[in-house]
Amino acid sequence: KGIDWDLVTEYDRKIEDDLQKQLSKIYPRHKFIGEESTAEKRCLPKLTDDPTWIIDPIDGTTNFVHRFPHTCISLALLINKKIEIGMVYNPLMRQFFSAKKQKGAFLNGHPIKTSDITDLSQTLVAMEPWIAKDSNYLVTVYSRMHALIQGTHGIRSLGTAALTLCYVAMGAIEAYHIESIDAWDVAAGKLIIEEAGGIVLDTAGGELDLMTPRVIAACNHQIADQLIELFKIADSKAIDKNLK
C-alpha cells in the first residue's frame, strides 16, 4: 500500500486540536502556535509575551508513516517569550521527556543529564542533511557533514528534531545540528537540554531565534565552541566550491 498523506494530516490535526481543546479548558486565556494551524493560515504567527503553547502534533512524520519508532509529540509553554515548560513524548518507545525552568530535566520521571565529553573527536553527533533543498545550501550541508565524519566518533540522522534534542539531553549523543525548521520542532527540546546541563545556540554561536531556528545543540560549551569553529571552516570550503 502507498502512503495516505491525507490520513497523516488528519492525525496531525486531530492531535493538535485535542491538545488545544484540553489546554484551553484549563488555561482559557492562553494562546497557541501549532504546526497544523500555522500551515492552514500560511503564515507564522507573531510570538507575544502572552502565555503561549507551541505544539508539534507529530514530529518525525515520515518516520511515523514508515513505522520507524523515532517520532513524537512536542509541547512547550512560553511566558514573556521564555520557555517555561517543555514536554516530548514518544508513544512508540514510551519515552516521556519533560522539563520545567530551573527544576531539571527528566525521562519518565527520572533525572537526566548531558554527556560530560569535552573532546569533539570522541562525540556522537546528529544532523539532518535531508533538510537541504537549495543546491548551494546543499553544498554547505554536505561540507559540514564531511567535517563531522572526519572530526567526530560518528554521525546519526534520526528524522525528528524534538526527539533528537532529547537524546542530547539524556547523554545518548553529544550534539545536534539542524537548520530550516520551525519553533515547534525546537521549543520543548531546547528547555529539556538546558535543564539537563546542555546548551542550544544559533549556528553562528549567538542566541537562538526560536521563530527561525538554526540550531547547534550540545552537551556543554566546549563541544558547542568546537562545532561552531568546525562549521566555520567547512562553510568557507563550501563557499569556494560554489564559486567554482
mmCIF file of C-alpha atoms in Angstrom:
data_model
loop_
_atom_site.group_PDB
_atom_site.id
_atom_site.type_symbol
_atom_site.label_atom_id
_atom_site.label_comp_id
_atom_site.label_asym_id
_atom_site.label_seq_id
_atom_site.Cartn_x
_atom_site.Cartn_y
_atom_site.Cartn_z
ATOM 1 C CA LYS A 1 0.000 0.000 0.000
ATOM 2 C CA GLY A 2 1.086 3.565 -0.664
ATOM 3 C CA ILE A 3 1.226 6.239 1.992
ATOM 4 C CA ASP A 4 -2.068 8.039 2.593
ATOM 5 C CA TRP A 5 -0.756 11.539 3.345
ATOM 6 C CA ASP A 6 -4.285 12.882 3.809
ATOM 7 C CA LEU A 7 -4.714 10.412 6.668
ATOM 8 C CA VAL A 8 -1.389 11.504 8.172
ATOM 9 C CA THR A 9 -2.520 15.141 8.019
ATOM 10 C CA GLU A 10 -5.758 14.081 9.696
ATOM 11 C CA TYR A 11 -3.775 12.549 12.581
ATOM 12 C CA ASP A 12 -1.724 15.746 12.863
ATOM 13 C CA ARG A 13 -4.821 17.935 13.011
ATOM 14 C CA LYS A 14 -6.650 15.705 15.471
ATOM 15 C CA ILE A 15 -3.736 15.579 17.923
ATOM 16 C CA GLU A 16 -3.191 19.340 17.716
ATOM 17 C CA ASP A 17 -6.918 20.088 18.058
ATOM 18 C CA ASP A 18 -7.279 17.731 21.030
ATOM 19 C CA LEU A 19 -4.297 19.241 22.830
ATOM 20 C CA GLN A 20 -5.533 22.776 22.218
ATOM 21 C CA LYS A 21 -9.063 21.959 23.397
ATOM 22 C CA GLN A 22 -7.859 20.286 26.598
ATOM 23 C CA LEU A 23 -5.380 23.044 27.424
ATOM 24 C CA SER A 24 -7.946 25.762 26.645
ATOM 25 C CA LYS A 25 -10.284 24.282 29.249
ATOM 26 C CA ILE A 26 -7.587 24.720 31.902
ATOM 27 C CA TYR A 27 -5.991 27.906 30.542
ATOM 28 C CA PRO A 28 -8.682 29.795 28.588
ATOM 29 C CA ARG A 29 -6.541 32.933 28.146
ATOM 30 C CA HIS A 30 -3.501 31.139 26.733
ATOM 31 C CA LYS A 31 -2.521 31.386 23.069
ATOM 32 C CA PHE A 32 -1.378 28.624 20.717
ATOM 33 C CA ILE A 33 1.097 28.212 17.882
ATOM 34 C CA GLY A 34 0.821 24.833 16.178
ATOM 35 C CA GLU A 35 2.284 23.255 13.080
ATOM 36 C CA GLU A 36 -1.058 22.397 11.501
ATOM 37 C CA SER A 37 -2.870 25.642 12.349
ATOM 38 C CA THR A 38 0.097 27.628 11.013
ATOM 39 C CA ALA A 39 0.085 25.590 7.783
ATOM 40 C CA GLU A 40 -3.613 26.330 7.294
ATOM 41 C CA LYS A 41 -3.115 30.078 7.804
ATOM 42 C CA ARG A 42 0.018 30.008 5.619
ATOM 43 C CA CYS A 43 1.818 32.500 7.830
ATOM 44 C CA LEU A 44 3.857 32.228 11.006
ATOM 45 C CA PRO A 45 2.060 33.830 13.976
ATOM 46 C CA LYS A 46 3.889 36.540 15.876
ATOM 47 C CA LEU A 47 5.182 35.401 19.252
ATOM 48 C CA THR A 48 3.992 37.750 22.017
ATOM 49 C CA ASP A 49 4.601 37.995 25.770
ATOM 50 C CA ASP A 50 1.277 36.240 26.427
ATOM 51 C CA PRO A 51 1.390 32.648 27.731
ATOM 52 C CA THR A 52 1.687 30.610 24.533
ATOM 53 C CA TRP A 53 1.725 26.874 23.889
ATOM 54 C CA ILE A 54 3.839 25.744 20.934
ATOM 55 C CA ILE A 55 2.683 22.383 19.576
ATOM 56 C CA ASP A 56 4.113 19.864 17.132
ATOM 57 C CA PRO A 57 1.475 17.106 16.946
ATOM 58 C CA ILE A 58 3.705 14.642 15.075
ATOM 59 C CA ASP A 59 7.409 15.399 14.826
ATOM 60 C CA GLY A 60 9.058 12.870 12.552
ATOM 61 C CA THR A 61 6.079 12.437 10.241
ATOM 62 C CA THR A 62 7.966 10.367 7.670
ATOM 63 C CA ASN A 63 9.190 8.097 10.468
ATOM 64 C CA PHE A 64 5.590 7.802 11.665
ATOM 65 C CA VAL A 65 4.228 6.630 8.321
ATOM 66 C CA HIS A 66 7.049 4.111 7.880
ATOM 67 C CA ARG A 67 6.666 2.852 11.473
ATOM 68 C CA PHE A 68 10.224 3.885 12.263
ATOM 69 C CA PRO A 69 9.908 4.347 16.029
ATOM 70 C CA HIS A 70 11.582 7.767 16.308
ATOM 71 C CA THR A 71 8.519 10.011 16.267
ATOM 72 C CA CYS A 72 6.942 12.159 18.958
ATOM 73 C CA ILE A 73 4.541 14.828 20.174
ATOM 74 C CA SER A 74 6.240 18.050 21.277
ATOM 75 C CA LEU A 75 4.699 20.686 23.538
ATOM 76 C CA ALA A 76 6.179 23.824 25.115
ATOM 77 C CA LEU A 77 4.802 26.693 27.188
ATOM 78 C CA LEU A 78 6.311 30.149 26.740
ATOM 79 C CA ILE A 79 5.659 33.137 29.007
ATOM 80 C CA ASN A 80 7.163 36.517 28.087
ATOM 81 C CA LYS A 81 8.757 34.687 25.131
ATOM 82 C CA LYS A 82 10.735 32.479 27.527
ATOM 83 C CA ILE A 83 10.294 28.694 27.571
ATOM 84 C CA GLU A 84 8.963 27.651 30.978
ATOM 85 C CA ILE A 85 7.819 24.059 30.332
ATOM 86 C CA GLY A 86 8.851 21.505 27.717
ATOM 87 C CA MET A 87 7.438 18.037 27.055
ATOM 88 C CA VAL A 88 8.296 15.490 24.357
ATOM 89 C CA TYR A 89 6.504 12.138 24.198
ATOM 90 C CA ASN A 90 7.439 9.184 22.009
ATOM 91 C CA PRO A 91 4.435 6.836 22.317
ATOM 92 C CA LEU A 92 6.066 4.025 20.338
ATOM 93 C CA MET A 93 9.047 3.751 22.689
ATOM 94 C CA ARG A 94 7.155 5.036 25.734
ATOM 95 C CA GLN A 95 9.622 7.842 26.351
ATOM 96 C CA PHE A 96 8.291 10.935 28.115
ATOM 97 C CA PHE A 97 10.838 13.739 28.372
ATOM 98 C CA SER A 98 9.940 16.764 30.469
ATOM 99 C CA ALA A 99 11.470 19.897 31.920
ATOM 100 C CA LYS A 100 10.408 22.917 33.920
ATOM 101 C CA LYS A 101 12.517 26.067 34.109
ATOM 102 C CA GLN A 102 15.100 25.737 36.921
ATOM 103 C CA LYS A 103 13.615 22.378 38.003
ATOM 104 C CA GLY A 104 15.704 19.947 35.928
ATOM 105 C CA ALA A 105 15.020 17.552 33.063
ATOM 106 C CA PHE A 106 13.507 14.086 33.254
ATOM 107 C CA LEU A 107 12.870 10.915 31.258
ATOM 108 C CA ASN A 108 9.839 9.014 32.557
ATOM 109 C CA GLY A 109 10.231 10.832 35.866
ATOM 110 C CA HIS A 110 13.941 10.071 36.299
ATOM 111 C CA PRO A 111 16.518 12.894 36.174
ATOM 112 C CA ILE A 112 18.698 13.075 33.069
ATOM 113 C CA LYS A 113 21.893 14.967 32.284
ATOM 114 C CA THR A 114 24.005 15.620 29.239
ATOM 115 C CA SER A 115 27.252 13.845 28.420
ATOM 116 C CA ASP A 116 30.443 15.121 30.068
ATOM 117 C CA ILE A 117 32.615 14.555 26.971
ATOM 118 C CA THR A 118 34.576 17.693 26.036
ATOM 119 C CA ASP A 119 36.630 16.446 23.057
ATOM 120 C CA LEU A 120 34.754 16.694 19.750
ATOM 121 C CA SER A 121 36.657 13.725 18.309
ATOM 122 C CA GLN A 122 35.003 11.480 20.916
ATOM 123 C CA THR A 123 31.438 12.643 20.259
ATOM 124 C CA LEU A 124 28.441 11.137 18.522
ATOM 125 C CA VAL A 125 26.723 13.963 16.629
ATOM 126 C CA ALA A 126 23.364 14.066 14.831
ATOM 127 C CA MET A 127 22.334 16.219 11.876
ATOM 128 C CA GLU A 128 19.645 16.172 9.182
ATOM 129 C CA PRO A 129 21.194 16.558 5.690
ATOM 130 C CA TRP A 130 17.889 15.700 4.003
ATOM 131 C CA ILE A 131 16.516 19.125 5.024
ATOM 132 C CA ALA A 132 18.685 20.873 2.419
ATOM 133 C CA LYS A 133 16.809 21.535 -0.830
ATOM 134 C CA ASP A 134 18.610 24.523 -2.364
ATOM 135 C CA SER A 135 21.617 23.359 -4.404
ATOM 136 C CA ASN A 136 24.017 25.960 -2.962
ATOM 137 C CA TYR A 137 22.924 25.257 0.601
ATOM 138 C CA LEU A 138 23.243 21.533 -0.124
ATOM 139 C CA VAL A 139 26.967 22.065 -0.715
ATOM 140 C CA THR A 140 27.211 23.743 2.709
ATOM 141 C CA VAL A 141 25.331 20.941 4.450
ATOM 142 C CA TYR A 142 27.454 18.203 2.934
ATOM 143 C CA SER A 143 30.633 20.133 3.662
ATOM 144 C CA ARG A 144 29.576 20.264 7.322
ATOM 145 C CA MET A 145 28.650 16.584 7.266
ATOM 146 C CA HIS A 146 32.029 15.665 5.792
ATOM 147 C CA ALA A 147 33.731 17.696 8.524
ATOM 148 C CA LEU A 148 31.727 15.830 11.168
ATOM 149 C CA ILE A 149 32.601 12.448 9.675
ATOM 150 C CA GLN A 150 36.282 13.351 9.896
ATOM 151 C CA GLY A 151 36.165 15.175 13.225
ATOM 152 C CA THR A 152 33.870 13.073 15.437
ATOM 153 C CA HIS A 153 33.384 9.484 16.572
ATOM 154 C CA GLY A 154 30.293 9.199 14.355
ATOM 155 C CA ILE A 155 27.178 10.911 12.989
ATOM 156 C CA ARG A 156 23.499 9.971 13.007
ATOM 157 C CA SER A 157 20.301 11.227 11.347
ATOM 158 C CA LEU A 158 17.014 10.289 13.017
ATOM 159 C CA GLY A 159 14.472 12.471 11.211
ATOM 160 C CA THR A 160 12.945 14.109 14.290
ATOM 161 C CA ALA A 161 14.343 17.326 15.744
ATOM 162 C CA ALA A 162 12.393 17.306 19.014
ATOM 163 C CA LEU A 163 13.359 13.756 19.935
ATOM 164 C CA THR A 164 16.987 14.132 18.849
ATOM 165 C CA LEU A 165 17.316 17.182 21.097
ATOM 166 C CA CYS A 166 16.111 14.988 23.957
ATOM 167 C CA TYR A 167 18.772 12.415 23.113
ATOM 168 C CA VAL A 168 21.363 15.149 23.633
ATOM 169 C CA ALA A 169 19.718 15.904 26.980
ATOM 170 C CA MET A 170 19.919 12.271 28.144
ATOM 171 C CA GLY A 171 23.567 11.894 27.071
ATOM 172 C CA ALA A 172 22.934 9.424 24.231
ATOM 173 C CA ILE A 173 24.553 11.820 21.756
ATOM 174 C CA GLU A 174 26.741 14.828 22.424
ATOM 175 C CA ALA A 175 25.447 17.315 19.859
ATOM 176 C CA TYR A 176 22.856 18.030 17.191
ATOM 177 C CA HIS A 177 22.790 20.385 14.224
ATOM 178 C CA ILE A 178 19.780 21.322 12.109
ATOM 179 C CA GLU A 179 18.517 24.320 10.121
ATOM 180 C CA SER A 180 15.412 25.175 8.049
ATOM 181 C CA ILE A 181 12.985 24.115 10.774
ATOM 182 C CA ASP A 182 10.331 25.808 12.919
ATOM 183 C CA ALA A 183 9.693 26.822 16.519
ATOM 184 C CA TRP A 184 7.538 23.758 17.259
ATOM 185 C CA ASP A 185 10.443 21.473 16.297
ATOM 186 C CA VAL A 186 12.765 23.057 18.840
ATOM 187 C CA ALA A 187 10.954 24.800 21.716
ATOM 188 C CA ALA A 188 10.406 21.874 24.105
ATOM 189 C CA GLY A 189 13.731 20.197 23.358
ATOM 190 C CA LYS A 190 15.671 23.416 23.927
ATOM 191 C CA LEU A 191 14.481 23.700 27.512
ATOM 192 C CA ILE A 192 14.966 19.978 28.157
ATOM 193 C CA ILE A 193 18.607 20.202 27.010
ATOM 194 C CA GLU A 194 19.301 23.343 29.034
ATOM 195 C CA GLU A 195 17.763 21.867 32.177
ATOM 196 C CA ALA A 196 19.892 18.737 31.651
ATOM 197 C CA GLY A 197 23.051 20.863 31.627
ATOM 198 C CA GLY A 198 23.488 21.444 27.897
ATOM 199 C CA ILE A 199 23.360 24.442 25.598
ATOM 200 C CA VAL A 200 21.399 25.425 22.475
ATOM 201 C CA LEU A 201 22.769 28.178 20.243
ATOM 202 C CA ASP A 202 22.400 29.649 16.783
ATOM 203 C CA THR A 203 24.734 28.061 14.227
ATOM 204 C CA ALA A 204 26.857 31.231 14.270
ATOM 205 C CA GLY A 205 27.242 30.944 18.048
ATOM 206 C CA GLY A 206 24.752 33.603 19.137
ATOM 207 C CA GLU A 207 21.416 33.374 20.893
ATOM 208 C CA LEU A 208 18.905 31.116 19.154
ATOM 209 C CA ASP A 209 15.993 32.834 17.400
ATOM 210 C CA LEU A 210 13.191 30.436 18.274
ATOM 211 C CA MET A 211 10.936 31.535 15.422
ATOM 212 C CA THR A 212 13.619 30.976 12.742
ATOM 213 C CA PRO A 213 15.914 28.459 14.409
ATOM 214 C CA ARG A 214 19.336 27.431 13.096
ATOM 215 C CA VAL A 215 20.430 25.013 15.766
ATOM 216 C CA ILE A 216 23.613 23.851 17.380
ATOM 217 C CA ALA A 217 22.681 21.883 20.483
ATOM 218 C CA ALA A 218 25.489 20.477 22.588
ATOM 219 C CA CYS A 219 26.156 18.754 25.882
ATOM 220 C CA ASN A 220 28.381 21.631 27.033
ATOM 221 C CA HIS A 221 30.068 24.879 25.947
ATOM 222 C CA GLN A 222 33.303 23.136 24.969
ATOM 223 C CA ILE A 223 31.615 20.921 22.383
ATOM 224 C CA ALA A 224 29.455 23.810 21.129
ATOM 225 C CA ASP A 225 32.525 26.008 20.591
ATOM 226 C CA GLN A 226 34.379 23.238 18.741
ATOM 227 C CA LEU A 227 31.363 22.605 16.486
ATOM 228 C CA ILE A 228 30.972 26.292 15.648
ATOM 229 C CA GLU A 229 34.641 26.505 14.689
ATOM 230 C CA LEU A 230 34.423 23.284 12.658
ATOM 231 C CA PHE A 231 31.437 24.639 10.729
ATOM 232 C CA LYS A 232 33.172 27.958 10.018
ATOM 233 C CA ILE A 233 35.974 26.065 8.285
ATOM 234 C CA ALA A 234 33.512 23.774 6.484
ATOM 235 C CA ASP A 235 31.422 26.744 5.309
ATOM 236 C CA SER A 236 34.455 28.529 3.867
ATOM 237 C CA LYS A 237 35.247 25.398 1.836
ATOM 238 C CA ALA A 238 31.621 25.264 0.661
ATOM 239 C CA ILE A 239 31.792 28.897 -0.498
ATOM 240 C CA ASP A 240 34.917 28.100 -2.516
ATOM 241 C CA LYS A 241 33.119 25.179 -4.187
ATOM 242 C CA ASN A 242 30.063 27.303 -5.015
ATOM 243 C CA LEU A 243 32.274 29.954 -6.641
ATOM 244 C CA LYS A 244 33.956 27.439 -8.948
#
